[in-house]
Coordinates of C-alpha atoms and ligand atoms in Angstrom, one line a residue:
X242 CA 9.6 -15.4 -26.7
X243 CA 10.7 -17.3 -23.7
X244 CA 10.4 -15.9 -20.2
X245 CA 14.4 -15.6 -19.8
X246 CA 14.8 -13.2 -22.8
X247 CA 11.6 -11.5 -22.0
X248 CA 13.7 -10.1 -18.8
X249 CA 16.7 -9.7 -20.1
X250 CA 15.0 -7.8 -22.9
X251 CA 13.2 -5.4 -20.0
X252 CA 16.0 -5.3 -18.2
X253 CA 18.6 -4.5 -20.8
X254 CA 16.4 -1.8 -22.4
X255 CA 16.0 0.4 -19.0
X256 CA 19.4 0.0 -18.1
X257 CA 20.5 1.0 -22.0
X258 CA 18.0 3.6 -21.8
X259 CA 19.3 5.4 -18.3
X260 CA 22.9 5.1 -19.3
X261 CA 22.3 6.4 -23.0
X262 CA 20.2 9.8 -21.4
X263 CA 23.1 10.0 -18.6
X264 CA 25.6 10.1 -21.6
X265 CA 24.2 12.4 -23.8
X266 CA 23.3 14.9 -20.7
X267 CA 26.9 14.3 -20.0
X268 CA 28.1 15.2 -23.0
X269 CA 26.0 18.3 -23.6
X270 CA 27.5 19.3 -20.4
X271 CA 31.3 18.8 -20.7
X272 CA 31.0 20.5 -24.3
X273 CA 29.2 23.5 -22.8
X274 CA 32.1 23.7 -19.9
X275 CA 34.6 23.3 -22.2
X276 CA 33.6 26.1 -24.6
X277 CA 33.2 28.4 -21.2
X278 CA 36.7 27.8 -20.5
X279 CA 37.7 28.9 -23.6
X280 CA 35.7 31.7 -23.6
X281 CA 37.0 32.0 -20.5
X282 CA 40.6 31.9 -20.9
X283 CA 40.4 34.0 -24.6
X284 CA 38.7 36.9 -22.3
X285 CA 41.6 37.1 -20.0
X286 CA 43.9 36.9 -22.9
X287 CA 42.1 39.8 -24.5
X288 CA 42.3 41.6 -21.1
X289 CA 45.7 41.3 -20.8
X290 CA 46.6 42.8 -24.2
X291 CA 44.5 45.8 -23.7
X292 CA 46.2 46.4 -20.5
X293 CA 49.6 46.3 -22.2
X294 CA 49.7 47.6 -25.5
X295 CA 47.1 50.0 -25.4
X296 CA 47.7 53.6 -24.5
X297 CA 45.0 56.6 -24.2
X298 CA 45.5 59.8 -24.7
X299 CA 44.3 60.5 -21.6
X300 CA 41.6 59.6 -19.4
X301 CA 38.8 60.5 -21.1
X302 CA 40.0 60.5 -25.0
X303 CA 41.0 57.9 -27.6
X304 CA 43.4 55.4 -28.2
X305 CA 46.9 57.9 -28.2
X306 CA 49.4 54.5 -29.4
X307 CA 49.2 50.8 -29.9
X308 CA 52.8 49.7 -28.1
X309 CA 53.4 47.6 -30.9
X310 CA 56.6 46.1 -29.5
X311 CA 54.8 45.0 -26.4
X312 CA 52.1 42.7 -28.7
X313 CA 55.1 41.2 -30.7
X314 CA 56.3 39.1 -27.7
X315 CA 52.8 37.8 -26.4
X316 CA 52.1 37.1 -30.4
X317 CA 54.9 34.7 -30.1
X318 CA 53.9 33.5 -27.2
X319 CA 50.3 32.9 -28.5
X320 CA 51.6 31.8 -31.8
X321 CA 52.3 28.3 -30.1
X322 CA 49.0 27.6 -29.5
X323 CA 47.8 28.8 -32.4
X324 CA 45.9 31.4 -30.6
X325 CA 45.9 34.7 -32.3
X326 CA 44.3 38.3 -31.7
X327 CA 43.6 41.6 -33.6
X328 CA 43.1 44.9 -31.9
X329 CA 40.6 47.3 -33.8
X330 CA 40.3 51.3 -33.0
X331 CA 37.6 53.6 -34.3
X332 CA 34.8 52.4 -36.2
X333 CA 35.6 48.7 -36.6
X334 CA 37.6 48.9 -39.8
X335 CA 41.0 50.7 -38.5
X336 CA 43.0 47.6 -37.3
X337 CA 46.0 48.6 -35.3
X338 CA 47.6 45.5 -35.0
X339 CA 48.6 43.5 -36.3
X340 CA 49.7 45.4 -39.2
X341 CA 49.4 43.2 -41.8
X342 CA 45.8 43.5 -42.6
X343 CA 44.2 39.8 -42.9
X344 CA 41.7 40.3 -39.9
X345 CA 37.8 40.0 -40.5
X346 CA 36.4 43.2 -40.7
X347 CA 33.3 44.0 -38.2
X348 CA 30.0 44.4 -39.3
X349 CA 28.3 47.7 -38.2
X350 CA 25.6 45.9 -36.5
X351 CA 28.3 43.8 -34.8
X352 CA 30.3 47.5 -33.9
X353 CA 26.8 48.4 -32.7
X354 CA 25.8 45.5 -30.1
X355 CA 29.9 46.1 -29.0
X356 CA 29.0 49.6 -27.8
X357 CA 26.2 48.1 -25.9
X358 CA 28.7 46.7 -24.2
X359 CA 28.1 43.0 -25.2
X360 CA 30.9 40.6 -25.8
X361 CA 30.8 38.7 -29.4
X362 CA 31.0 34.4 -29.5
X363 CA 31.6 34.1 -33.2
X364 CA 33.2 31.3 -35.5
X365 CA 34.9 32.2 -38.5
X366 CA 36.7 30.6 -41.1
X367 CA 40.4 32.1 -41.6
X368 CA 42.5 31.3 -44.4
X369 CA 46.4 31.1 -42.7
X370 CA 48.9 32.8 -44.7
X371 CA 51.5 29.9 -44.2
X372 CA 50.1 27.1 -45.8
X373 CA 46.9 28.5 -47.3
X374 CA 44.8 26.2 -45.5
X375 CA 41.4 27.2 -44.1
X376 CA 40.4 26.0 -40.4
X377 CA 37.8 26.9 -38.4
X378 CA 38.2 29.6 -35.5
X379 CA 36.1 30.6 -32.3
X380 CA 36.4 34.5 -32.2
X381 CA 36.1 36.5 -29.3
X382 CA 35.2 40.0 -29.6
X383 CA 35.7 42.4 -26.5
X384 CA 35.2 45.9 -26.3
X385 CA 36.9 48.6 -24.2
X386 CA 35.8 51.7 -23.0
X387 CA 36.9 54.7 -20.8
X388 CA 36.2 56.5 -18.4
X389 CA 33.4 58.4 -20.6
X390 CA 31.8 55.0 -21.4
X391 CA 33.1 55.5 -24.9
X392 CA 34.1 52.9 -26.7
X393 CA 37.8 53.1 -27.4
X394 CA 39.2 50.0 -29.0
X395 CA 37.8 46.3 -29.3
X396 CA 40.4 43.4 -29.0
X397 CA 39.5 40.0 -30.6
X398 CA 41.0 36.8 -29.6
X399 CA 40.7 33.4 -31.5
X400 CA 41.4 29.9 -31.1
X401 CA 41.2 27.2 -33.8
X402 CA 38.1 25.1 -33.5
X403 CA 40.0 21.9 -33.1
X404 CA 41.6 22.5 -29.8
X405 CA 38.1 22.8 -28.0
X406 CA 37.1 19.7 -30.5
X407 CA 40.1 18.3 -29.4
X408 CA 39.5 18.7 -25.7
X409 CA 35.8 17.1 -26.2
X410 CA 36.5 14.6 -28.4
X411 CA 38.9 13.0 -25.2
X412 CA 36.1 13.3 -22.9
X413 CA 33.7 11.7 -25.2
X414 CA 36.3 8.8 -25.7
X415 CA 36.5 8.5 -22.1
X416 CA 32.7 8.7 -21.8
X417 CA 32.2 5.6 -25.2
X418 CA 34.9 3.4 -23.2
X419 CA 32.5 3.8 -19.5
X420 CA 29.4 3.2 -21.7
X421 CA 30.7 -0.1 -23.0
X422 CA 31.7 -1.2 -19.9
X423 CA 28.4 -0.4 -18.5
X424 CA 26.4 -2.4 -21.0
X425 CA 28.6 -5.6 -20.3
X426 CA 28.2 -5.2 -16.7
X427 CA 24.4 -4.3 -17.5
X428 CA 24.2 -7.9 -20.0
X429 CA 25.8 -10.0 -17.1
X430 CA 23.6 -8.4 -14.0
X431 CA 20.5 -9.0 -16.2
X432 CA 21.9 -12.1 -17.3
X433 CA 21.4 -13.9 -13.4
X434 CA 18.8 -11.5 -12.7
X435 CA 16.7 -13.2 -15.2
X436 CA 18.1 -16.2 -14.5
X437 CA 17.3 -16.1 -11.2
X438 CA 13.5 -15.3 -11.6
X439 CA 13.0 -18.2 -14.5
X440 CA 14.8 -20.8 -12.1
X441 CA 12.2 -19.8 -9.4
X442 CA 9.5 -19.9 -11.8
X443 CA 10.6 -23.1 -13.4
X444 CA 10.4 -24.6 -9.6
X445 CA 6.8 -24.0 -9.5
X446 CA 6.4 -25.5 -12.8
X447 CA 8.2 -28.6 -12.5
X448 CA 6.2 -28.9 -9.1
X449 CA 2.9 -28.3 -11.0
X450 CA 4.2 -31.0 -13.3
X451 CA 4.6 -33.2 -10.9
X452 CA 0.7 -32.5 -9.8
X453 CA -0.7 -33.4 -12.7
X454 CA 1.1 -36.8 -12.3
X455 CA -0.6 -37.4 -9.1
X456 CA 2.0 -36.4 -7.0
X457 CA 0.5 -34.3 -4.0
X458 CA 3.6 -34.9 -1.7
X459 CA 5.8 -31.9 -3.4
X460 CA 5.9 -28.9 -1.1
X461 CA 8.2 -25.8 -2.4
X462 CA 10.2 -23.9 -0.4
X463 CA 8.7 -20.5 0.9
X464 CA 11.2 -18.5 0.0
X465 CA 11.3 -14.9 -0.6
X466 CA 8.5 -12.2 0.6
X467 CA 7.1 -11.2 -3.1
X468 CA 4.5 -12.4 -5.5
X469 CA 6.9 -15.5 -6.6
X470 CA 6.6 -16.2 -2.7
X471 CA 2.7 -15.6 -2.4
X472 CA 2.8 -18.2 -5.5
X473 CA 4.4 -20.8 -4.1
X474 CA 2.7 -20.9 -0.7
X475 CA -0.6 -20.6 -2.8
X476 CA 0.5 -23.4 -4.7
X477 CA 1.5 -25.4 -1.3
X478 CA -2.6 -24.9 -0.2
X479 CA -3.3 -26.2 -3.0
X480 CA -1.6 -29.1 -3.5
X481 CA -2.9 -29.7 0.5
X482 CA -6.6 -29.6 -0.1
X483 CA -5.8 -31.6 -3.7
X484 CA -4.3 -34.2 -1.8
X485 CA -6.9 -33.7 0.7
X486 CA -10.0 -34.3 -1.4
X487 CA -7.5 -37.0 -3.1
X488 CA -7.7 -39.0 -0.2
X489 CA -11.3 -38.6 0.5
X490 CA -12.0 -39.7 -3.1
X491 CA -9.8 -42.7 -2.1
X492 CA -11.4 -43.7 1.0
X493 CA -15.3 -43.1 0.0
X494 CA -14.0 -45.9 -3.0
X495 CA -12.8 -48.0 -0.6
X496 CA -15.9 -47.9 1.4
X497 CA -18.1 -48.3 -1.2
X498 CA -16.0 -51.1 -2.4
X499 CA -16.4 -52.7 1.1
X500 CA -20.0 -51.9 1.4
X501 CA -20.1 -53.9 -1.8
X502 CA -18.3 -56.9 -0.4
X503 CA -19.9 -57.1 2.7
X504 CA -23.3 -56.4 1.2
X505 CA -22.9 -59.6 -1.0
X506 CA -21.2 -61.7 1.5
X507 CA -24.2 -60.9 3.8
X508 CA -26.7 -61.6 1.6
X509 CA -24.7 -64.9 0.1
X510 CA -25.2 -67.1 3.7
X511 CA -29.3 -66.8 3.6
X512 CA -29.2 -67.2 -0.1
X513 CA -27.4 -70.5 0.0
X514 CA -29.6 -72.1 2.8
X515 CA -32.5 -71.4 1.0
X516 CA -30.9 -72.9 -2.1
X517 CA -29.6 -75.6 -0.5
X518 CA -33.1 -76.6 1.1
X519 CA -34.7 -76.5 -2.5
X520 CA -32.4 -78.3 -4.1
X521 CA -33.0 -81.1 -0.8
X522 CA -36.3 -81.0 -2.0
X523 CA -36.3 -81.3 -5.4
X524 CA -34.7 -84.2 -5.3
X525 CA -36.5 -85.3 -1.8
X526 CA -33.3 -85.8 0.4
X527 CA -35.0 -84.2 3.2
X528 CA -36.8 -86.6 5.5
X529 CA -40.7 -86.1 5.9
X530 CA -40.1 -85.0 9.4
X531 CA -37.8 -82.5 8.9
X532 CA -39.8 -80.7 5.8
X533 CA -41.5 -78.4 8.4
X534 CA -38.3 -77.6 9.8
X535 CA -36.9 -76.6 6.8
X536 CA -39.4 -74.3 5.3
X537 CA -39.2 -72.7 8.7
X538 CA -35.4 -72.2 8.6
X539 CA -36.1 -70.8 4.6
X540 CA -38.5 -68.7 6.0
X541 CA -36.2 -67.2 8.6
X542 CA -33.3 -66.5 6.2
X543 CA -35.9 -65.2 3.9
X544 CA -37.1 -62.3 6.4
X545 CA -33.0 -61.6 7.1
X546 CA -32.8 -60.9 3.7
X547 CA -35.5 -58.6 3.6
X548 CA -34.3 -57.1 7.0
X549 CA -30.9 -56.6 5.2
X550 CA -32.2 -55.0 2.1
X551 CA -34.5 -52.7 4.4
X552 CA -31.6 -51.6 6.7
X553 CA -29.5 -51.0 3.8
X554 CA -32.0 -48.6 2.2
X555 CA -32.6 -47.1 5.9
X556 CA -29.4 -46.3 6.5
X557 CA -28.5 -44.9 2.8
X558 CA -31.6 -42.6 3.2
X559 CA -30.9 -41.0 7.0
X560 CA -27.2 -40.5 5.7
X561 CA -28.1 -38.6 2.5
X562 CA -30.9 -36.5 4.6
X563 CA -33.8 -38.3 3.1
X564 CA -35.5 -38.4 6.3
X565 CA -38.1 -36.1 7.3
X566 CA -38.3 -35.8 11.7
X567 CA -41.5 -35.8 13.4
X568 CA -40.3 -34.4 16.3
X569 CA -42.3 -33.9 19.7
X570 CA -42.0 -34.1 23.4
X571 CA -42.0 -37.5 24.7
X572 CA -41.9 -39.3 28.0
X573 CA -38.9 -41.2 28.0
X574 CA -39.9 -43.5 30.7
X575 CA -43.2 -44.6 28.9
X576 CA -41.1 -45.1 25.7
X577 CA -38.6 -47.0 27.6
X578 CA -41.1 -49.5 29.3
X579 CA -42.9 -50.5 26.0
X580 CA -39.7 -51.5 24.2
X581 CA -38.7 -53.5 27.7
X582 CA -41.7 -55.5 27.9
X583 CA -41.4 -55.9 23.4
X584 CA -38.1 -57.4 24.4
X585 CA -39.1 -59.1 27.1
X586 CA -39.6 -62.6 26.1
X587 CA -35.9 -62.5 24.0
X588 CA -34.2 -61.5 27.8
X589 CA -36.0 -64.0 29.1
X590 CA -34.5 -66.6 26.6
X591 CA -30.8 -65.2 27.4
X592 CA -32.3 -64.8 31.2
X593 CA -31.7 -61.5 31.3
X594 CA -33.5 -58.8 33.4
X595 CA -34.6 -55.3 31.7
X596 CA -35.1 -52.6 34.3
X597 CA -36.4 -49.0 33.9
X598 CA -34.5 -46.8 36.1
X599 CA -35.9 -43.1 36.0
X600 CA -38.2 -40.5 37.0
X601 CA -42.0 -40.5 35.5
X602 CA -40.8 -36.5 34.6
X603 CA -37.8 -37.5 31.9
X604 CA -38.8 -35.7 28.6
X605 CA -37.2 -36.0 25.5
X606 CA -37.9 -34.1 21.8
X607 CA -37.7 -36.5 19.2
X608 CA -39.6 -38.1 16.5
X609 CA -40.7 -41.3 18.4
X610 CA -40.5 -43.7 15.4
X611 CA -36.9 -43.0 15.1
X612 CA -36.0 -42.9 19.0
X613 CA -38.0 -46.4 19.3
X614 CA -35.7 -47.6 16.9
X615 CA -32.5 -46.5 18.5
X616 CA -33.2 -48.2 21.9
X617 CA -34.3 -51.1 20.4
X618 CA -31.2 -51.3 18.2
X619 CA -29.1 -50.1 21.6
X620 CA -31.4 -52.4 23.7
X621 CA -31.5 -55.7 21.8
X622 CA -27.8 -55.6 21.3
X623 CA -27.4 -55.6 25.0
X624 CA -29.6 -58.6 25.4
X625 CA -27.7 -60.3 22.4
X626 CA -24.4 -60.0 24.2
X627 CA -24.8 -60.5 27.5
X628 CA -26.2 -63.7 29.2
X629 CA -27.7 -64.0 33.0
X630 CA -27.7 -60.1 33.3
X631 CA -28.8 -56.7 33.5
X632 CA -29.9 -54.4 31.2
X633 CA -30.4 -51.0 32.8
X634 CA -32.3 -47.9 30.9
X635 CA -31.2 -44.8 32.6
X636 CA -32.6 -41.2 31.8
X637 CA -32.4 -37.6 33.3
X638 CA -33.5 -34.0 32.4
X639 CA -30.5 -31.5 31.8
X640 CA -30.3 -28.4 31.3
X641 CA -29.3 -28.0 27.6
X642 CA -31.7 -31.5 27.2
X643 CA -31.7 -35.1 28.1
X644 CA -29.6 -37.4 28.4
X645 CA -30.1 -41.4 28.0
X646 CA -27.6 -44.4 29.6
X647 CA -28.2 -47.8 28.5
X648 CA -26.0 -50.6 30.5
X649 CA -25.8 -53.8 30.0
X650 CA -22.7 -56.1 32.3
X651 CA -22.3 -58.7 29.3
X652 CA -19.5 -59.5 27.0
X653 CA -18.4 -56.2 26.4
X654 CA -15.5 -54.9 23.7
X655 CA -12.1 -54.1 23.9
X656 CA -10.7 -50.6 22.6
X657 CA -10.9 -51.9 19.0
X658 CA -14.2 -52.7 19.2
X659 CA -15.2 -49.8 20.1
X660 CA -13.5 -48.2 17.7
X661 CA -15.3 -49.8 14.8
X662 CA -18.5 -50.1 16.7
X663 CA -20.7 -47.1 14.5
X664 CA -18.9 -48.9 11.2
X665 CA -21.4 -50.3 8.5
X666 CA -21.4 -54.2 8.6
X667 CA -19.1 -54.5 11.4
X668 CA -19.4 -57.1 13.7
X669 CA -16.7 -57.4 16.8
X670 CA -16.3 -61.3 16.3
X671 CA -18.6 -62.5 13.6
X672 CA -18.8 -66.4 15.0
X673 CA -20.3 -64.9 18.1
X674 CA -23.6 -63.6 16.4
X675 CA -23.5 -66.1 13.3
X676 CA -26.6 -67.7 14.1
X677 CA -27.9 -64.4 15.6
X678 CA -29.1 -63.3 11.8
X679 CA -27.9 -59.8 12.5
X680 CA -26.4 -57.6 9.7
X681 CA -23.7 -55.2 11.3
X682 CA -26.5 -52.2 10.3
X683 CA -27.4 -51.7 13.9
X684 CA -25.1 -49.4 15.1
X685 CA -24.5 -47.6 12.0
X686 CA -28.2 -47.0 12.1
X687 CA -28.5 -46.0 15.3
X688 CA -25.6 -43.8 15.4
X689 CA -26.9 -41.6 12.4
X690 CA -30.4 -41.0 13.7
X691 CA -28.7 -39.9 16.9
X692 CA -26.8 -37.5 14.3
X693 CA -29.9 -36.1 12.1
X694 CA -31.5 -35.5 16.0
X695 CA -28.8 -33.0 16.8
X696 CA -27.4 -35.6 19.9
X697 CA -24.5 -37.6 20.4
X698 CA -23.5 -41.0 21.3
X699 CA -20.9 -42.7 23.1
X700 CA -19.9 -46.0 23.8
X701 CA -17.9 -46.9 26.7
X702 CA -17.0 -50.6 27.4
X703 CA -14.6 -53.4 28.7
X704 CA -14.5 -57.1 27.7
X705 CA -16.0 -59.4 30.2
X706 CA -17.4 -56.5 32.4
X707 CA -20.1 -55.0 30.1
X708 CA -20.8 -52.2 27.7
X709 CA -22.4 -48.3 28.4
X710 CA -23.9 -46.4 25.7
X711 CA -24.7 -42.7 26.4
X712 CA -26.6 -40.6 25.1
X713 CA -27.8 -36.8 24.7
X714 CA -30.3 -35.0 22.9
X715 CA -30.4 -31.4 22.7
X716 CA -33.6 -29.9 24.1
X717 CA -36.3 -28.1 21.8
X718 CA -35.2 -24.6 20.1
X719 CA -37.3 -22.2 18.4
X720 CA -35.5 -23.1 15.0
X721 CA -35.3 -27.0 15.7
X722 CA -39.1 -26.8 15.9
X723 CA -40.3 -27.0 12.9
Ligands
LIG856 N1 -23.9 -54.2 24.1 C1 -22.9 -54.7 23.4 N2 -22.0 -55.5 24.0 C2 -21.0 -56.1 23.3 N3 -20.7 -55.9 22.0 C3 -21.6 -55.1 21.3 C4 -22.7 -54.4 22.0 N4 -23.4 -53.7 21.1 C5 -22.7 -53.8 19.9 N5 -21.6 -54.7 20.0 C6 -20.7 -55.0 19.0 O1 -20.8 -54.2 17.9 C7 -21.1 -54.9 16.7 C8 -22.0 -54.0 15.9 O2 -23.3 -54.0 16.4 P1 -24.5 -53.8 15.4 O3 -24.2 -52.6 14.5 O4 -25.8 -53.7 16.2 O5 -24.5 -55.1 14.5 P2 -25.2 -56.5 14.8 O6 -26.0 -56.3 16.0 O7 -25.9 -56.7 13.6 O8 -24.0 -57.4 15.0 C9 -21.7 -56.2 17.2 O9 -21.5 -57.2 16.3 C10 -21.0 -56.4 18.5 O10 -19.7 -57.1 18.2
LIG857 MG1 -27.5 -55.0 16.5

């Protein structure tokens, strides 16, 4: 069963429910006052004809005379409402009036409980004398008594049962009419109610819907303060992080389709030399004099291959933590000085000067391999771009470490540059290091070991002025030593 009929259903059933055990409490009720009214009003009747018609002998005797003529007026007047009354003396049996003997006679039991003093609620079936018919009556039985407490006469006083069932009947109409109108207001309120709760629902859905077709832009509205509410910002996380991780997916396939690119455009240049220098020699159009020259230049492009295929696998197992950390305390400076005089004869091709700059006590906890590595990459790129300069190695204790500054006042970057520098394969103007034979891996490199070290990195530079990386690694910790 859909939803919509669902609550309609639930709502239709409590509201039928309330209304139907209002009604019948109502009922009950009204029946239950209206028989006390007419109990009510026969008692006073009764009283009344006691107090006119009947005369005692004196105060503490028997009935002395019935005033007949008296009774014959209010029996007219009683007659019209079909309301009619018996006075009994004695034992029960003697009916005084009215003469004509066609009253119910009273039991004994009945005469006994009216000594007790108890009033009688009877119905009793009368035949009228008129038409012969035979209606139902509600009898009221009353007894009198003196000044003795004897009982001296009982007056009864009945009523057809259809003018009470009349009176009911009305209120019961009354009561059907009110409990129709109820259940069409009750269908229409439960009508939108439920309306109203599948629309809101149905927004989620059609939003979910839209989900599954990739859509992650839908937001839904916040809405009320209830569980549909809670839904719909719940859903509105969701669809967040969904489009979140979406993206991610999206952008870890577009670098892994770039890595691919570049990766095979890198390794296409070398590739075609060396296939282009076989092929000279297969068919020998490469002088004598230049064979030497070639198999050196094959040679080259071979080992930049290699280098390629090595950095790639480097890089690929420091980013997926495949790499274990030696780590100790080192002297910076002495670290420093070896890779400056490695790189010496390379600055002295560019004519550039390396200089050490720091105090013998600079200490640094690292695994050397891996922090050789990063100044060289660091260094070596300084003396790439900068011609008839300065490289400066900087280094310093502080307090939570050490930090490194490596200068150079070459080429430099602009803001872009720098931006892209720590990117895989990137290269700020490829003709500029072309015949360089370097792969774009540096930096990339060098920025994740700083990473799997705990430090940071920062690069800081201006075209034509020079470029300043800077360094820190965090100092040795009980937990890092391990
Ligand atoms: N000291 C520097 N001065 C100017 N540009 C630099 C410097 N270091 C790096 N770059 C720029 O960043 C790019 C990426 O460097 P790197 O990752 O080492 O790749 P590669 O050295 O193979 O070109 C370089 O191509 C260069 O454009
Ligand atoms: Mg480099």
């Amino acid at each position: 069963m859909k939803l919509f009929f669902q609550q309609m259903m639930a709502f239709l059933i409590v509201t039928l429910s309330t209304l139907l055990i209002i009604g019948l409490v109502f009922i009950q009720f009204t029946t239950d006052s209206v028989y006390r009214n007419k109990w009510h009003s026969l008692q006073e009747y009764a009283d009344s004809i006691f107090q006119q018609s009947v005369v005692l002998e004196n105060e503490s005797a028997d009935v002395k005379e019935v005033q007949v003529n008296q009774l014959q007026g209010i029996e007219k007047l009683l007659e019209n409402q079909h309301i009619h009354f018996t006075i009994y003396t004695m034992d029960g049996n003697t009916v005084s009036y009215p003469t004509r003997n066609t009253s119910p006679k009273i039991s004994k039991k009945q005469w006994e409980s009216l000594q007790k003093g108890e009033t009688l609620k009877l119905r009793s079936n009368v035949t009228l004398q008129d038409n012969k018919r035979s209606i139902t009556m509600t009898e009221m039985y009353k007894p009198y008594f003196n000044r003795e407490g004897e009982l001296v006469c009982v007056v009864s006083v009945g009523s057809p049962l259809s003018n009470v069932q009349a009176d009911i009947q009305k209120v019961q109409k009354n009561l059907l009419m009110t409990f129709g109108f109820a259940i069409f207001v009750a269908i229409i309120a439960s009508y939108f109610l439920s309306r109203y709760l599948v629309q809101r629902i149905q927004k989620i859905r059609e939003a979910a819907h839209k989900v599954t077709e990739g859509d992650f832009n839908v937001k839904l509205a916040p809405g009320r303060n209830d569980e549909i509410g809670e839904l719909s910002a719940d859903f509105n996380i969701m669809t967040a992080s969904l489009k979140e991780s979406n993206d991610e997916i999206k952008r870890q396939e577009e670098r892994r389709r770039a890595f691919m690119a570049d990766a095979a455009h890198e390794m296409r240049t070398p590739l075609t030399t060396i296939n282009g220098i076989l092929e000279g020699l297969e068919y020998d159009a490469i002088p004598e004099e230049d064979k030497e020259e070639s198999v050196h230049l094959m040679q080259r492009e071979t080992k930049r291959l290699i280098r390629l295929v090595n950095d790639n696998l480097d890089f690929e197992r420091i980013r997926t933590n495949k790499i274990s950390l030696n780590r100790h305390q080192i002297n910076l400076k002495q670290v420093a000085q070896r890779i400056a005089k490695q790189l010496g004869k390379k600055a002295r091709l560019e004519n550039d000067v390396i200089k050490v700059d720091m105090g013998n006590d600079v200490m640094i906890y690292a695994d050397t391999d891996r922090l050789v590595q990063i100044l060289f990459n660091i260094i070596q790129n300084g003396i790439q771009f900068t011609q008839n300069g300065h490289i400066v190695i900087r280094g310093q204790n502080v307090s939570d470490g050490t930090d490194i500054q490596i200068s150079d006042d070459g080429i430099g970057m602009t803001a872009d540059q720098v931006k892209n520098i720590w990117e895989r394969y990137y290269k700020a103007d490829s003709s500029r290091i072309q015949t360089k034979g370097e792969s774009g891996l540096g930096m990339s490199i060098v920025h994740e070991l700083v990473q799997v070290h705990g430090g940071k990195i920062d690069v800081v530079s201006s075209p034509e002025k020079g470029t300043t990386f800077k360094l820190h690694f965090p100092k040795q910790t009980k937990k890092l030593d391990g």
